Short mmCIF file of C-alpha atoms in Angstrom, two decimals:
data_model
loop_
_atom_site.label_atom_id
_atom_site.label_comp_id
_atom_site.label_asym_id
_atom_site.label_seq_id
_atom_site.Cartn_x
_atom_site.Cartn_y
_atom_site.Cartn_z
CA MET A 1 39.09 -2.40 -38.13
CA ALA A 2 37.02 -4.69 -40.30
CA ASP A 3 36.43 -6.89 -37.24
CA ILE A 4 35.00 -4.04 -35.21
CA GLY A 5 32.82 -3.23 -38.20
CA ALA A 6 31.53 -6.77 -38.30
CA HIS A 7 30.65 -6.63 -34.60
CA PHE A 8 28.76 -3.41 -35.07
CA ILE A 9 26.84 -4.80 -38.00
CA GLU A 10 26.01 -7.79 -35.84
CA ILE A 11 24.22 -5.49 -33.43
CA GLY A 12 21.50 -5.57 -36.07
CA LEU A 13 20.72 -9.06 -34.78
CA MET A 14 19.59 -7.41 -31.54
CA ASP A 15 16.81 -5.69 -33.45
CA ARG A 16 15.65 -8.96 -34.91
CA LEU A 17 15.72 -10.69 -31.53
CA ALA A 18 13.64 -7.85 -30.13
CA THR A 19 10.84 -8.55 -32.60
CA LYS A 20 10.27 -12.08 -31.25
CA ASP A 21 7.01 -12.79 -29.52
CA THR A 22 7.55 -14.60 -26.22
CA ALA A 23 6.12 -14.08 -22.75
CA ILE A 24 9.22 -12.03 -21.92
CA HIS A 25 8.94 -9.91 -25.08
CA ARG A 26 5.29 -9.19 -24.35
CA LEU A 27 6.06 -7.75 -20.90
CA ASP A 28 5.81 -3.99 -20.56
CA PRO A 29 9.24 -2.45 -21.31
CA ARG A 30 9.00 -0.48 -18.08
CA ALA A 31 8.68 -3.69 -16.07
CA LYS A 32 11.80 -5.15 -17.68
CA LEU A 33 13.74 -1.93 -17.31
CA LEU A 34 12.91 -1.54 -13.63
CA THR A 35 13.73 -5.18 -12.88
CA THR A 36 17.05 -4.83 -14.67
CA LEU A 37 17.85 -1.69 -12.66
CA VAL A 38 17.08 -3.43 -9.36
CA PHE A 39 19.19 -6.37 -10.52
CA VAL A 40 22.17 -4.20 -11.39
CA ALA A 41 21.86 -2.20 -8.17
CA THR A 42 21.81 -5.30 -5.94
CA VAL A 43 24.67 -6.98 -7.82
CA VAL A 44 26.85 -3.89 -7.58
CA SER A 45 26.11 -3.36 -3.89
CA PHE A 46 28.03 -6.46 -2.71
CA GLY A 47 31.37 -6.17 -0.91
CA LYS A 48 34.53 -6.39 -2.98
CA TYR A 49 35.52 -9.93 -1.94
CA GLU A 50 32.06 -11.42 -2.51
CA VAL A 51 31.86 -14.18 -5.11
CA SER A 52 29.70 -17.04 -3.86
CA ALA A 53 26.64 -14.90 -3.06
CA LEU A 54 26.81 -13.43 -6.58
CA LEU A 55 26.54 -16.84 -8.20
CA SER A 56 22.87 -17.22 -7.29
CA PHE A 57 22.13 -14.06 -9.32
CA PHE A 58 22.81 -15.98 -12.51
CA VAL A 59 19.29 -17.35 -12.16
CA TYR A 60 17.85 -14.13 -13.63
CA PRO A 61 19.80 -13.94 -16.92
CA ILE A 62 19.46 -17.71 -17.39
CA ALA A 63 15.71 -17.60 -16.85
CA LEU A 64 15.30 -14.71 -19.31
CA ILE A 65 17.50 -16.33 -21.92
CA ALA A 66 15.47 -19.52 -21.68
CA ARG A 67 12.01 -17.92 -21.59
CA GLY A 68 12.85 -15.17 -24.06
CA ASP A 69 14.34 -17.56 -26.62
CA ILE A 70 17.59 -15.57 -26.83
CA PRO A 71 20.74 -17.27 -28.14
CA ALA A 72 23.03 -17.44 -25.10
CA ARG A 73 26.07 -17.76 -27.32
CA TYR A 74 25.41 -14.43 -29.02
CA ILE A 75 25.05 -12.65 -25.66
CA LEU A 76 28.27 -14.30 -24.43
CA LYS A 77 30.14 -13.17 -27.51
CA LYS A 78 29.00 -9.60 -26.96
CA ILE A 79 30.07 -9.76 -23.30
CA ILE A 80 33.52 -11.00 -24.29
CA LEU A 81 33.82 -8.14 -26.80
CA VAL A 82 33.64 -5.56 -24.01
CA ALA A 83 35.43 -7.72 -21.40
CA PRO A 84 38.80 -5.96 -21.83
CA PHE A 85 37.37 -2.92 -20.02
CA ALA A 86 36.45 -4.97 -16.95
CA ILE A 87 39.73 -6.84 -17.00
CA LEU A 88 41.60 -3.55 -17.15
CA VAL A 89 39.74 -2.34 -14.07
CA GLY A 90 40.69 -5.37 -11.99
CA VAL A 91 43.92 -6.62 -13.51
CA PHE A 92 46.20 -4.92 -10.97
CA ASN A 93 44.28 -6.12 -7.92
CA PRO A 94 46.28 -9.37 -7.55
CA PHE A 95 49.52 -7.35 -7.43
CA LEU A 96 48.30 -4.62 -5.13
CA ASP A 97 46.33 -6.75 -2.71
CA ARG A 98 48.57 -9.69 -1.71
CA GLU A 99 46.95 -10.43 1.63
CA PRO A 100 46.07 -14.16 1.70
CA LEU A 101 42.33 -14.48 2.08
CA LEU A 102 41.66 -18.12 1.42
CA THR A 103 43.74 -21.22 1.89
CA ILE A 104 43.06 -24.49 0.16
CA GLY A 105 45.56 -27.09 1.38
CA ASP A 106 49.02 -25.54 0.85
CA TRP A 107 47.71 -22.93 -1.52
CA SER A 108 46.80 -19.52 -0.29
CA ILE A 109 44.88 -17.18 -2.51
CA ALA A 110 45.48 -13.45 -2.26
CA GLY A 111 42.57 -11.08 -1.78
CA GLY A 112 43.44 -9.41 -5.06
CA TRP A 113 42.57 -12.52 -7.02
CA ILE A 114 39.22 -12.84 -5.28
CA SER A 115 38.34 -9.20 -5.92
CA LEU A 116 39.35 -9.59 -9.59
CA LEU A 117 37.08 -12.61 -9.84
CA SER A 118 34.31 -10.68 -8.12
CA ILE A 119 34.68 -7.81 -10.60
CA LEU A 120 34.50 -10.21 -13.52
CA VAL A 121 31.41 -11.99 -12.20
CA ARG A 122 29.69 -8.68 -11.58
CA PHE A 123 30.66 -7.47 -15.02
CA ILE A 124 29.21 -10.58 -16.68
CA LEU A 125 25.99 -10.26 -14.66
CA THR A 126 25.37 -6.57 -15.24
CA VAL A 127 26.42 -6.35 -18.88
CA GLY A 128 24.61 -9.60 -19.56
CA ALA A 129 21.41 -8.27 -17.98
CA ALA A 130 21.63 -5.06 -19.99
CA LEU A 131 22.17 -6.96 -23.25
CA ILE A 132 19.29 -9.30 -22.46
CA LEU A 133 17.06 -6.32 -21.72
CA LEU A 134 17.95 -4.91 -25.12
CA ALA A 135 17.47 -8.25 -26.87
CA CYS A 136 13.98 -8.80 -25.51
CA THR A 137 12.77 -5.19 -25.53
CA GLY A 138 14.55 -3.43 -28.40
CA ILE A 139 16.13 0.00 -28.22
CA ASN A 140 12.83 1.73 -29.01
CA GLY A 141 11.10 -0.11 -26.20
CA VAL A 142 13.86 0.80 -23.76
CA CYS A 143 13.75 4.45 -24.82
CA LEU A 144 9.97 4.54 -24.59
CA ALA A 145 10.12 3.02 -21.10
CA LEU A 146 12.76 5.55 -20.05
CA GLU A 147 10.60 8.38 -21.31
CA LYS A 148 7.49 7.09 -19.55
CA LEU A 149 9.49 6.73 -16.36
CA GLY A 150 10.34 10.41 -16.46
CA VAL A 151 13.73 10.57 -18.19
CA PRO A 152 13.83 13.85 -20.17
CA ARG A 153 13.05 13.45 -23.87
CA VAL A 154 16.35 15.05 -24.83
CA PHE A 155 18.18 12.01 -23.49
CA THR A 156 15.89 9.35 -24.93
CA ALA A 157 15.89 11.00 -28.36
CA GLN A 158 19.67 11.27 -28.09
CA LEU A 159 19.92 7.56 -27.37
CA LEU A 160 17.66 6.60 -30.27
CA PHE A 161 19.64 8.70 -32.72
CA MET A 162 22.96 7.44 -31.46
CA TYR A 163 21.79 3.91 -32.09
CA ARG A 164 20.42 4.77 -35.53
CA TYR A 165 23.47 6.66 -36.78
CA LEU A 166 26.13 4.51 -35.19
CA PHE A 167 26.06 2.36 -38.32
CA VAL A 168 26.16 5.26 -40.74
CA ILE A 169 29.07 6.98 -39.05
CA MET A 170 30.95 3.71 -38.56
CA GLU A 171 30.60 3.03 -42.23
CA GLU A 172 31.78 6.52 -43.12
CA GLY A 173 34.77 6.10 -40.84
CA MET A 174 35.60 2.72 -42.32
CA ARG A 175 35.45 4.07 -45.85
CA MET A 176 37.94 6.74 -44.85
CA VAL A 177 40.26 4.21 -43.25
CA ARG A 178 40.08 2.05 -46.35
CA ALA A 179 40.81 5.00 -48.61
CA LYS A 180 43.75 5.99 -46.46
CA ARG A 181 45.14 2.49 -46.45
CA CYS A 182 45.06 2.40 -50.24
CA ARG A 183 47.42 5.34 -50.38
CA SER A 184 49.66 4.80 -47.37
CA PHE A 185 51.38 1.63 -48.65
CA SER A 186 53.47 0.09 -45.91
CA LYS A 187 54.30 3.42 -44.33
CA GLN A 188 52.70 3.48 -40.91
CA ASP A 189 54.51 6.33 -39.18
CA THR A 190 52.36 9.11 -40.68
CA GLY A 191 49.35 7.24 -39.37
CA MET A 192 48.62 9.11 -36.15
CA LYS A 193 48.63 12.55 -37.71
CA ALA A 194 46.41 11.44 -40.56
CA PHE A 195 44.02 9.82 -38.09
CA GLY A 196 43.69 13.12 -36.27
CA HIS A 197 42.67 14.84 -39.48
CA MET A 198 40.30 12.02 -40.31
CA LEU A 199 38.61 12.24 -36.92
CA GLY A 200 38.17 15.97 -37.32
CA HIS A 201 36.79 15.45 -40.78
CA LEU A 202 34.40 12.80 -39.52
CA LEU A 203 33.19 15.18 -36.82
CA LEU A 204 32.55 17.95 -39.35
CA ARG A 205 30.73 15.55 -41.63
CA SER A 206 28.62 14.32 -38.74
CA LEU A 207 27.71 17.90 -37.83
CA ASP A 208 26.68 18.54 -41.42
CA ARG A 209 24.66 15.37 -41.44
CA ALA A 210 22.99 16.29 -38.16
CA GLN A 211 21.91 19.55 -39.74
CA ARG A 212 20.48 17.75 -42.76
CA ILE A 213 18.65 15.26 -40.56
CA HIS A 214 17.21 18.10 -38.54
CA SER A 215 15.92 19.78 -41.65
CA ALA A 216 14.44 16.48 -42.85
CA MET A 217 12.73 16.11 -39.49
CA SER A 218 11.34 19.59 -39.33
CA CYS A 219 9.99 19.07 -42.86
CA ARG A 220 7.85 16.37 -41.38
CA GLY A 221 6.56 18.36 -38.46
CA PHE A 222 9.15 17.53 -35.79
CA ASP A 223 8.66 19.71 -32.72
CA GLY A 224 11.13 18.21 -30.26
CA HIS A 225 9.02 15.19 -29.49
CA ILE A 226 9.40 11.85 -31.23
CA PRO A 227 5.91 10.43 -31.43
CA SER A 228 5.25 6.76 -30.89
CA MET A 229 2.25 4.70 -31.81
CA LYS A 230 2.85 2.16 -29.10
CA GLN A 231 0.66 2.61 -26.07
CA LEU A 232 2.04 1.05 -22.92
CA ARG A 233 -0.27 -0.68 -20.51
CA LEU A 234 0.93 -2.13 -17.25
CA THR A 235 -0.79 -5.45 -16.50
CA SER A 236 -0.87 -7.45 -13.30
CA GLY A 237 1.63 -9.81 -14.93
CA ASP A 238 4.09 -6.93 -15.32
CA VAL A 239 3.68 -5.92 -11.69
CA ALA A 240 4.18 -9.55 -10.60
CA PHE A 241 7.34 -9.73 -12.75
CA VAL A 242 8.88 -6.66 -11.16
CA ALA A 243 7.80 -7.50 -7.62
CA GLY A 244 8.74 -11.19 -7.84
CA TRP A 245 12.20 -10.70 -9.26
CA SER A 246 13.04 -7.63 -7.19
CA GLY A 247 11.95 -9.49 -4.07
CA LEU A 248 14.18 -12.40 -4.99
CA PHE A 249 17.15 -10.09 -5.65
CA ILE A 250 16.76 -8.48 -2.26
CA ILE A 251 16.51 -11.86 -0.54
CA MET A 252 19.61 -13.01 -2.41
CA ARG A 253 21.34 -9.81 -1.34
CA LEU A 254 20.50 -10.37 2.32
CA TYR A 255 21.09 -14.12 2.48
CA ASN A 256 23.85 -16.01 0.73
CA ILE A 257 21.66 -18.54 -1.04
CA SER A 258 24.52 -20.49 -2.61
CA GLN A 259 26.11 -20.94 0.80
CA LEU A 260 22.83 -21.92 2.46
CA LEU A 261 22.15 -24.39 -0.34
CA GLY A 262 25.67 -25.80 -0.02
CA SER A 263 25.42 -26.30 3.73
CA PHE A 264 21.94 -27.75 3.36
CA ILE A 265 23.18 -30.31 0.83
CA THR A 266 26.21 -31.26 2.93
CA GLU A 267 23.90 -31.67 5.90
CA VAL A 268 21.56 -33.94 3.95
CA ILE A 269 24.48 -36.02 2.65
CA SER A 270 26.08 -36.42 6.09
CA MET B 1 -6.06 25.49 -57.11
CA SER B 2 -3.62 27.97 -55.71
CA HIS B 3 -2.19 25.58 -53.12
CA HIS B 4 -0.14 23.78 -55.76
CA ILE B 5 1.72 26.87 -56.85
CA ILE B 6 5.26 27.99 -56.11
CA GLU B 7 6.20 31.52 -56.93
CA ALA B 8 9.58 33.14 -56.36
CA GLU B 9 10.05 36.84 -56.72
CA ASP B 10 13.55 38.24 -56.99
CA LEU B 11 14.94 35.76 -54.48
CA HIS B 12 18.32 36.49 -52.94
CA TYR B 13 20.22 34.45 -50.43
CA LYS B 14 23.53 35.19 -48.84
CA TYR B 15 25.19 32.65 -46.55
CA PRO B 16 26.45 33.94 -43.20
CA ASP B 17 30.03 33.75 -44.53
CA GLY B 18 29.13 36.23 -47.25
CA THR B 19 28.82 33.81 -50.16
CA SER B 20 26.01 35.00 -52.33
CA ALA B 21 24.43 31.74 -53.42
CA ILE B 22 21.26 33.05 -55.05
CA GLN B 23 21.16 36.39 -56.77
CA GLY B 24 17.73 37.40 -57.95
CA VAL B 25 15.80 34.33 -58.97
CA SER B 26 12.17 34.59 -60.13
CA PHE B 27 9.89 31.87 -61.41
CA ARG B 28 6.34 30.64 -61.14
CA ILE B 29 5.52 26.96 -61.11
CA THR B 30 1.84 26.13 -61.42
CA HIS B 31 -0.34 23.20 -60.55
CA GLY B 32 0.69 19.82 -61.92
CA GLU B 33 3.83 21.06 -63.60
CA SER B 34 6.95 18.96 -63.53
CA VAL B 35 10.07 21.09 -63.47
CA ALA B 36 13.72 20.11 -63.53
CA ILE B 37 16.27 22.36 -61.87
CA VAL B 38 19.69 21.80 -63.42
CA GLY B 39 23.02 23.49 -63.20
CA GLU B 40 26.69 22.79 -62.54
CA ASN B 41 28.01 21.95 -59.08
CA GLY B 42 27.77 24.95 -56.80
CA ALA B 43 25.34 26.78 -59.08
CA GLY B 44 22.89 27.24 -56.20
CA LYS B 45 20.47 24.36 -56.81
CA SER B 46 20.62 22.97 -53.29
CA THR B 47 20.36 26.41 -51.73
CA LEU B 48 17.28 27.08 -53.79
CA LEU B 49 15.79 23.75 -52.79
CA LEU B 50 16.39 24.48 -49.11
CA HIS B 51 14.22 27.56 -49.55
CA LEU B 52 11.37 25.53 -50.94
CA ASN B 53 11.02 23.59 -47.70
CA GLY B 54 11.59 26.63 -45.56
CA TYR B 55 14.91 25.48 -44.13
CA LEU B 56 16.44 28.70 -45.37
CA LEU B 57 14.53 31.94 -45.51
CA PRO B 58 15.40 34.37 -48.33
CA THR B 59 17.55 37.32 -47.33
CA GLU B 60 15.73 39.36 -49.96
CA GLY B 61 12.71 38.80 -52.15
CA ALA B 62 9.64 36.69 -51.54
CA LEU B 63 8.56 33.12 -51.99
CA ARG B 64 4.96 31.99 -52.13
CA ILE B 65 4.28 28.32 -51.57
CA GLY B 66 0.68 27.30 -52.09
CA ASP B 67 -1.52 29.71 -50.18
CA TYR B 68 1.26 30.98 -47.97
CA SER B 69 4.16 33.29 -48.34
CA LEU B 70 7.22 31.80 -46.72
CA THR B 71 7.87 33.23 -43.27
CA LYS B 72 8.71 31.75 -39.92
CA GLU B 73 5.02 31.74 -38.98
CA THR B 74 3.88 29.70 -41.97
CA LEU B 75 6.57 27.01 -41.79
CA ASN B 76 4.17 24.31 -40.60
CA GLU B 77 1.79 24.90 -43.47
CA VAL B 78 4.69 24.99 -45.91
CA HIS B 79 6.00 21.68 -44.62
CA ARG B 80 2.58 20.16 -45.13
CA THR B 81 2.30 21.48 -48.64
CA VAL B 82 5.80 20.61 -49.79
CA GLY B 83 7.11 17.07 -49.52
CA MET B 84 10.89 17.15 -49.65
CA VAL B 85 12.93 14.10 -50.63
CA PHE B 86 16.56 14.59 -49.64
CA GLN B 87 19.56 13.48 -51.62
CA ASP B 88 20.90 11.05 -49.03
CA PRO B 89 18.08 8.77 -47.81
CA ASP B 90 20.09 8.09 -44.66
CA ASP B 91 19.40 11.67 -43.62
CA GLN B 92 15.71 11.13 -44.02
CA LEU B 93 15.22 7.67 -42.54
CA PHE B 94 15.92 8.07 -38.86
CA MET B 95 13.27 5.99 -37.13
CA PRO B 96 13.92 2.39 -36.01
CA THR B 97 11.63 0.70 -38.54
CA VAL B 98 10.36 1.55 -42.00
CA PHE B 99 6.78 1.67 -40.71
CA GLU B 100 7.59 4.14 -37.94
CA ASP B 101 9.58 6.25 -40.34
CA VAL B 102 6.74 6.56 -42.83
CA ALA B 103 4.40 7.20 -39.88
CA PHE B 104 6.60 9.98 -38.46
CA GLY B 105 5.06 12.79 -40.52
CA PRO B 106 1.40 11.75 -40.09
CA MET B 107 1.98 11.23 -36.35
CA ASN B 108 3.38 14.72 -36.00
CA LEU B 109 0.36 16.01 -37.88
CA GLY B 110 -1.74 14.39 -35.15
CA PHE B 111 -3.86 11.96 -37.15
CA PRO B 112 -5.73 9.18 -35.32
CA ALA B 113 -4.03 5.76 -35.20
CA ASP B 114 -6.09 4.00 -37.89
CA GLU B 115 -5.69 6.94 -40.27
CA ILE B 116 -1.93 6.83 -39.72
CA LYS B 117 -1.85 3.13 -40.47
CA LYS B 118 -3.87 3.60 -43.63
CA ARG B 119 -1.61 6.40 -44.83
CA VAL B 120 1.53 4.37 -44.15
CA TYR B 121 0.19 1.33 -45.97
CA ASP B 122 -0.98 3.41 -48.92
CA ALA B 123 2.33 5.22 -49.22
CA LEU B 124 4.40 2.03 -48.98
CA GLU B 125 2.09 0.31 -51.43
CA THR B 126 2.52 3.14 -53.92
CA VAL B 127 6.29 2.79 -53.94
CA GLY B 128 6.04 -1.02 -53.79
CA MET B 129 7.86 -1.40 -50.47
CA LEU B 130 5.08 -2.62 -48.17
CA HIS B 131 6.92 -5.90 -47.57
CA LEU B 132 9.74 -3.97 -45.85
CA LYS B 133 7.55 -2.26 -43.28
CA ASP B 134 9.08 -3.96 -40.23
CA ARG B 135 12.70 -3.75 -41.34
CA PRO B 136 15.19 -1.25 -39.91
CA PRO B 137 15.91 1.34 -42.64
CA PHE B 138 19.69 1.08 -42.46
CA LYS B 139 19.52 -2.51 -43.67
CA LEU B 140 17.88 -1.62 -46.99
CA SER B 141 19.57 -1.32 -50.36
CA ALA B 142 20.08 2.12 -51.89
CA GLY B 143 17.08 1.71 -54.19
CA GLU B 144 14.84 0.54 -51.36
CA LYS B 145 15.98 3.39 -49.16
CA ARG B 146 15.17 5.88 -51.88
CA ALA B 147 11.70 4.42 -52.40
CA VAL B 148 10.99 4.41 -48.66
CA ALA B 149 12.24 8.00 -48.38
CA ILE B 150 9.68 8.95 -51.03
CA ALA B 151 7.00 7.06 -49.09
CA THR B 152 7.81 9.01 -45.91
CA VAL B 153 6.83 12.13 -47.80
CA LEU B 154 3.83 10.67 -49.64
CA SER B 155 2.24 9.65 -46.34
CA MET B 156 1.70 13.32 -45.55
CA SER B 157 -0.09 13.73 -48.90
CA PRO B 158 1.74 16.87 -49.95
CA ASN B 159 0.62 18.91 -52.95
CA ILE B 160 4.11 19.58 -54.17
CA LEU B 161 7.03 17.14 -54.32
CA VAL B 162 10.56 18.51 -54.21
CA MET B 163 13.38 16.07 -54.88
CA ASP B 164 17.13 16.48 -54.70
CA GLU B 165 18.94 14.14 -57.05
CA PRO B 166 16.44 11.29 -56.83
CA SER B 167 18.29 9.14 -59.37
CA SER B 168 21.80 9.39 -57.92
CA HIS B 169 23.54 6.22 -56.71
CA LEU B 170 20.99 3.93 -58.34
CA ASP B 171 21.70 1.09 -60.73
CA PRO B 172 20.23 1.51 -64.24
CA LYS B 173 17.21 -0.69 -63.68
CA THR B 174 16.34 0.79 -60.29
CA ARG B 175 16.77 4.25 -61.81
CA ARG B 176 14.39 3.31 -64.61
CA LYS B 177 11.83 2.01 -62.11
CA LEU B 178 12.11 5.18 -60.07
CA ILE B 179 11.55 7.32 -63.14
CA ALA B 180 8.47 5.26 -64.00
CA LEU B 181 7.20 5.65 -60.42
CA LEU B 182 7.73 9.41 -60.39
CA GLY B 183 5.98 9.58 -63.75
CA THR B 184 2.81 8.23 -62.16
CA PHE B 185 2.62 11.02 -59.55
CA LYS B 186 0.15 13.76 -60.26
CA HIS B 187 1.79 16.21 -57.85
CA THR B 188 3.52 19.37 -58.84
CA LYS B 189 7.10 18.13 -59.09
CA ILE B 190 10.37 19.97 -58.75
CA ILE B 191 13.44 17.85 -59.34
CA ALA B 192 17.01 19.08 -58.93
CA THR B 193 19.31 16.81 -60.86
CA HIS B 194 22.40 16.24 -62.95
CA ASP B 195 20.64 13.38 -64.67
CA LEU B 196 19.55 15.29 -67.76
CA ASP B 197 18.13 12.20 -69.39
CA MET B 198 15.76 11.84 -66.48
CA ALA B 199 14.87 15.51 -66.83
CA VAL B 200 13.94 14.86 -70.46
CA ASP B 201 11.83 11.86 -69.41
CA LEU B 202 10.00 13.43 -66.50
CA CYS B 203 9.93 17.18 -66.83
CA GLU B 204 8.36 19.22 -69.56
CA ARG B 205 9.97 22.35 -68.18
CA THR B 206 13.53 23.08 -67.03
CA LEU B 207 15.16 25.86 -65.07
CA ILE B 208 18.88 26.16 -65.70
CA ILE B 209 20.69 27.79 -62.79
CA HIS B 210 24.07 29.32 -63.39
CA LYS B 211 26.06 31.22 -60.76
CA GLY B 212 23.02 31.86 -58.60
CA LYS B 213 20.86 33.20 -61.42
CA ILE B 214 18.41 31.65 -63.82
CA ALA B 215 20.23 31.21 -67.12
CA ALA B 216 17.23 29.76 -68.92
CA ASP B 217 13.65 28.76 -68.22
CA GLY B 218 11.72 26.87 -70.86
CA PRO B 219 10.61 23.57 -72.34
CA THR B 220 13.14 20.86 -71.46
CA ARG B 221 13.60 19.54 -74.99
CA GLU B 222 14.25 22.96 -76.43
CA LEU B 223 16.79 23.94 -73.80
CA MET B 224 18.56 20.59 -74.05
CA GLN B 225 19.10 21.12 -77.78
CA ASP B 226 20.72 24.50 -77.26
CA GLU B 227 24.34 23.44 -77.25
CA GLU B 228 25.72 26.90 -76.75
CA LEU B 229 23.61 27.47 -73.65
CA LEU B 230 24.49 24.07 -72.24
CA GLU B 231 28.19 24.65 -72.85
CA GLN B 232 27.98 28.00 -71.08
CA CYS B 233 26.42 26.43 -68.02
CA SER B 234 28.86 23.50 -67.88
CA LEU B 235 26.17 21.08 -68.99
CA GLU B 236 26.04 18.55 -71.77
CA LYS B 237 23.35 17.41 -74.14
CA PRO B 238 21.45 14.45 -72.69
CA LEU B 239 22.60 11.13 -74.14
CA LYS B 240 19.26 10.38 -75.69
CA LEU B 241 19.34 13.61 -77.65
CA GLN B 242 22.86 13.00 -78.91
CA CYS B 243 23.52 11.11 -82.12
CA CYS B 244 24.26 7.46 -81.45
CA SER B 245 27.97 6.93 -81.90
CA LEU B 246 27.32 3.51 -83.45
CA CYS B 247 24.42 4.06 -85.80
CA GLY B 248 24.15 7.83 -85.99
CA LYS B 249 20.47 7.96 -84.99
CA VAL B 250 18.86 9.98 -82.24
CA SER B 251 16.73 7.83 -79.96
CA VAL B 252 13.90 10.31 -79.49
#
């Protein structure tokens, strides 16, 4: 439990990364959001056995990490933290899909393994792109962009508050777990039932808190709209960013760049 | 200056579940007064406070805040007049950075950008937290959070400050600093608290609430000497008015 807590606290680093001032950070949040969406859409649209064509897509996260001065290690750690979900999705493929798809010498590789690999690569690309977007835009920037792009305010406000109170509720939950542990000694069997009560209690407390927050907000003139001082202005650089990258993604979707590059190199060598 | 006045007339409030939390409370607090509201747990302090910012509307009786009587229609004016500092700063600090949080009120009031900036800087300067303006609020210490929460209210330049337990969860030195800070404010102040020593320091007048009614209303020092009254309302003489157990002297 303490580990999960530590990871959540570490999300705070995201906020600090988002305050950096690089060419990538200065881009309009809408430009970055749109590019990320096109990226995710093209990556997801590949067939289930595709691996090699996906590899060329790594150019986008790598470029952003380099230009945006984002610690690659931190992003990797975060990807690994959520990796179990992706692994769970694909882990049975090798057993269900035993058709040999590829043979290297005496070895034949079943289609299941390839599709598992494809799922993992896609997962790393999409989650990585989302994390990088967050690290070089910040949650407020992302929410602002969403709102300007027409997403209803209810959702963007929801997202902002979830992010803000994640820490508070996590902490509350952890205090309860700690308090329970102090009185449960080595007896673990009553655990599940007690956890049910604790979850219910946490829900009630969160509802109470939501009510208090609402009253604090209405005291300060809240009328359903969270105001922002930031004015967004789309520059030609932003348009070039979206158009350039999206164009590249579509080309990479249509042509297998890694394969073309490979055959080109082998041709040059021979 | 009538806009600094709070006047309650035979206030009643009954919660939807039938609990009668306030049963006929009347008082008048005038411009520049500093009033402590004390009482045992569940006496009705918080319920009363929630009326002062218009979160609850009285089921019976009337409340005048500044130039307005409290109704649904005047809520906006009431919110502008009364700055409410909540007990848990985490409930009050919901924006991503300290700056945006302090700017939230002024932005909702529709001030121009440079006016908002000036108000935010002034408010943060007043509470001595300007250096934290770009930090996310959940990373601050309890004392910093409290000070920023006060700044979020100051930036709207309210006439009346209402505070719920401002000194709770603070270490002695931070508590002392907060008391000194609150002492510099010229606003009409209403402070609900269990910290009776702070009440003696900050408030010349005290309302003692007991079972939803006003048990006493008078000068703080007088009421705090009345041991019988305090005993009746589950309170205790403030430490500084008690005889020192070591030397037998009273500190004030």
